[in-house]
Amino acid sequence: MKRALHICAILMLMANILSAQEANLVKYVNTRQGTNTKYEFSYGNTYPATSLPFGMNTWTPQTGKNGDGWKYQYFEKKIRGFQQSHQCSSWVNDYAVFSLMPVTGDLIVNEDKRAANFSHANEIAQPSYYKVKLDNNITTEMTPTERGAHLRFTFPKGAGSYLVLDGYTKMSMVSINPKTKTITGYVNNCRWAPQGFKNYFIITFDKSFTAFGTWENKKNTTKAGDKTAEGDGVGAYIKFKDGETVQAKVASSYINPEQAALTLKTELGGYKSFNDTRKAADKVWNTLLGRMAVEGGTEEEKATFYSCLYHANLFSHQFFEYGKDGKPYYYSPYDGKVHDGYMYTDNGFWDTFRAQFPLNTVLHPKMEGQLVQALLDAQKQCGWLPSWSFPGETGGMLGNHSISLLADAWMKGIRSFDPKQALEAYYHEATNKGPWGSANGRPGWKEYYANGFVPYTKQTEGATAWTLEFAYDDFCAYQLAKATGNKFYEDVFARQMYNYKNLFDPKTRFMRAKDAKGDWIEPFDPMDWGGPYTEGNAWHWTWSVFHDTQGLINLMGGDKNFTAKIDSVFSEPGTIKVGGYGQVIHEMTEMAEFKMGQFAQGNEPIHHMLYMYNYAGQPWKAQQHLREVMDKMYNATENGYPGDEDEGQMSSWFVLSAAGFYSVCPGTDQYVISSPLFKKMTIALENGNKFTIEANNNNKTNVYIQSATLNGKPYTHNFITQSDIMNGGVLHLEMGAQPNLTRGLAAEDRPFSLSKADKP
């Protein structure tokens, strides 16, 4: 009996230890990962976002000037504000921004002059908590809710204690109510939104104002005692008694001021203190991070993994709010009207269809169901499927990848939408050109349908890349049509999805550009960037045949030629040739920095390439290279990424690769197996099941899979399915220092491709 009690006590102690470990996972996350970035070179182009997962807004310290896309750069020495943010890319700046800046001594409103020096040694940057002690001894702390935040400002004794609200760029309005210790107002800074767009905010304070006034940030004039103001760059300031510690609760709404006040009450009203809000935010993040619980690995590897997992769960942003009845509704950034239901924004699908959304189908299938339905709602509201929303449609980048999200969801059992409606919306997208950008509808769609490719001209920069992406998207539509019995659309897209073949040159074994007559564009240098390729060259874009890798293998003349071609990506010199760009762009310098030939992990077109070894009889090469890339190109520091993080894609690539599988072809139910980073990972699923990846003897040397079992049965496939994961179970791998050259070589072990292997 005593022995049983002793064992029980040990088990309880172990459970408590595990619970404590789980409760501390936020300590591994460095939200400054990737922030040592500038225009010329990107280590991530991130900022330290204090936010709940997929929150409607984030909060961040601001080192850059108002309107600057680089809002926080690690090498900067001053902070000029703490701002509400929504930015998903430095290249598109931000919207719906306002900031708060504590000032001590005399009142200073000018953003340059009020900026205070700080040291990173005095920062804590975690998902649920940010803290900095400025060199002037003001301490600022922030902790988030989904549509707001709780802030705490501790002023030094013996000097003035001011808080400056900056209206950022464009029009703003403020209203100060000293009796209720409240500031309300709006900002409307935004590039892609309907006329009349406003972000309404409300801020309540726990301490009384001793003085107040308004100001504007163009000439930095102040008006002491004014309670209200409206105009270009209008802001407010308030003063507290010297040495005060002040808490502020903030919430915002795109719908109206009343909704902002309701959100303040529902999201922050139950928290009496800053610490209460922080505990709730800690719990949310620890629960989410704990859903991919890792064992083994170094502390540095855990920090990298959980920092990436944090970034993978920031975008898309919720754009819906909860009304008095508790039901979701939203202001549409597409038609400017209020609708019932869910809306998500701030994502560029050319980046994120590859890994960020497939990761959602594993971790957040319920949310993914809401999101794909929101795509169709957006299409009804603006006439086009989103390709890059921020928050309205920008038309950025290339391809019509909403269909990838829709097909991927359907093939993985997420069936929250009408597939006929989705196919009709996509057909409209694929047979028209919209008014915005190169990814809104299809440029060159008539030629693509008539000739099977988009001809390259000076007016069709990126034409080869377009053709490859269109063919993949057409495959996704084909998959959805076939799975739902829609013969009309199945037949339409069955022909188009093979269009990638029309740009393959058997002589050079590259995807190349053709003119309107079907002749190859000369001269041709596979190292030339730009021109017919987007943000890359032929070495990067030749692999963009996600849906038919076997077809590409056949075009190259078989497995041996195909794997040799991948090998040569690394053996080629990392020479930069600016090509059609005419100048060096940051993606070029990032490729050269890592000295892996023409391999450019810093941008999306090549993210899946290493996994293609699994299709061609050499899976061990994928295992070796992937571990090398994870080890050399990712870390949890300010230099944490090999290029732009891009709305969670760069991080999701790492998260999935570290788990040991990756979504080469969204729109199917398969993930291609690789070499896991950790000895064990347990994924807790929404349905209550758990899927565990065990990698026995795994370390930096033992990167090769020797054998595998799935739920105790021998497993030779180089892929697993969505149902394998969602049903729960154990994928057990035995790892070793030398490749197993005989495992996973049968035809049935290869992942999905449309084509069959050519007979010898």
Coordinates of C-alpha atoms in Angstrom, one line a residue, residues 62 64-68 80-81 83 96-101 108-114 164-174 186-189 201 213-223 229-237:
Q62 CA 8.1 51.5 -32.2
G64 CA 10.8 53.8 -36.7
K65 CA 9.1 57.0 -37.7
N66 CA 5.4 57.2 -38.2
G67 CA 4.5 55.5 -41.6
D68 CA 7.8 53.6 -41.8
R80 CA 9.3 56.7 -29.9
G81 CA 6.0 55.0 -29.0
Q83 CA 1.6 51.3 -31.0
A96 CA -5.3 51.5 -38.3
V97 CA -2.3 52.6 -36.1
F98 CA -2.2 54.9 -33.1
S99 CA 0.5 54.9 -30.4
L100 CA 1.1 55.8 -26.8
M101 CA 4.4 57.2 -25.5
I108 CA 7.4 66.8 -25.6
V109 CA 5.1 65.6 -28.4
N110 CA 7.4 65.6 -31.4
E111 CA 8.1 62.0 -32.3
D112 CA 11.8 62.5 -32.8
K113 CA 12.4 64.6 -29.7
R114 CA 10.2 62.5 -27.3
V164 CA 1.2 61.2 -25.4
L165 CA -1.3 59.6 -27.9
D166 CA -0.1 60.0 -31.4
G167 CA -2.7 59.8 -34.3
Y168 CA 0.0 58.4 -36.7
T169 CA -0.7 59.3 -40.4
K170 CA -3.9 60.6 -42.0
M171 CA -7.0 61.7 -40.2
S172 CA -7.7 61.1 -36.6
M173 CA -10.0 62.3 -33.8
V174 CA -9.6 62.4 -30.0
Y186 CA -10.5 57.1 -34.2
V187 CA -7.7 56.8 -36.8
N188 CA -8.3 56.1 -40.5
N189 CA -4.7 55.5 -41.8
F201 CA -10.5 53.2 -30.0
G213 CA -4.8 68.7 -24.1
T214 CA -4.7 68.0 -27.8
W215 CA -2.0 68.3 -30.4
E216 CA -1.2 67.5 -34.1
N217 CA 1.9 65.7 -35.4
K218 CA 2.5 67.8 -38.6
K219 CA 3.8 71.0 -36.9
N220 CA 3.7 69.6 -33.3
T221 CA 1.4 72.3 -31.9
T222 CA -0.4 71.7 -28.7
K223 CA -3.7 73.1 -27.2
A229 CA -9.9 67.7 -31.8
E230 CA -10.2 66.2 -35.3
G231 CA -7.9 66.5 -38.2
D232 CA -4.7 65.3 -39.9
G233 CA -2.5 63.6 -37.3
V234 CA -4.4 64.8 -34.3
G235 CA -3.5 63.3 -30.9
A236 CA -3.9 63.9 -27.2
Y237 CA -1.8 64.2 -24.1

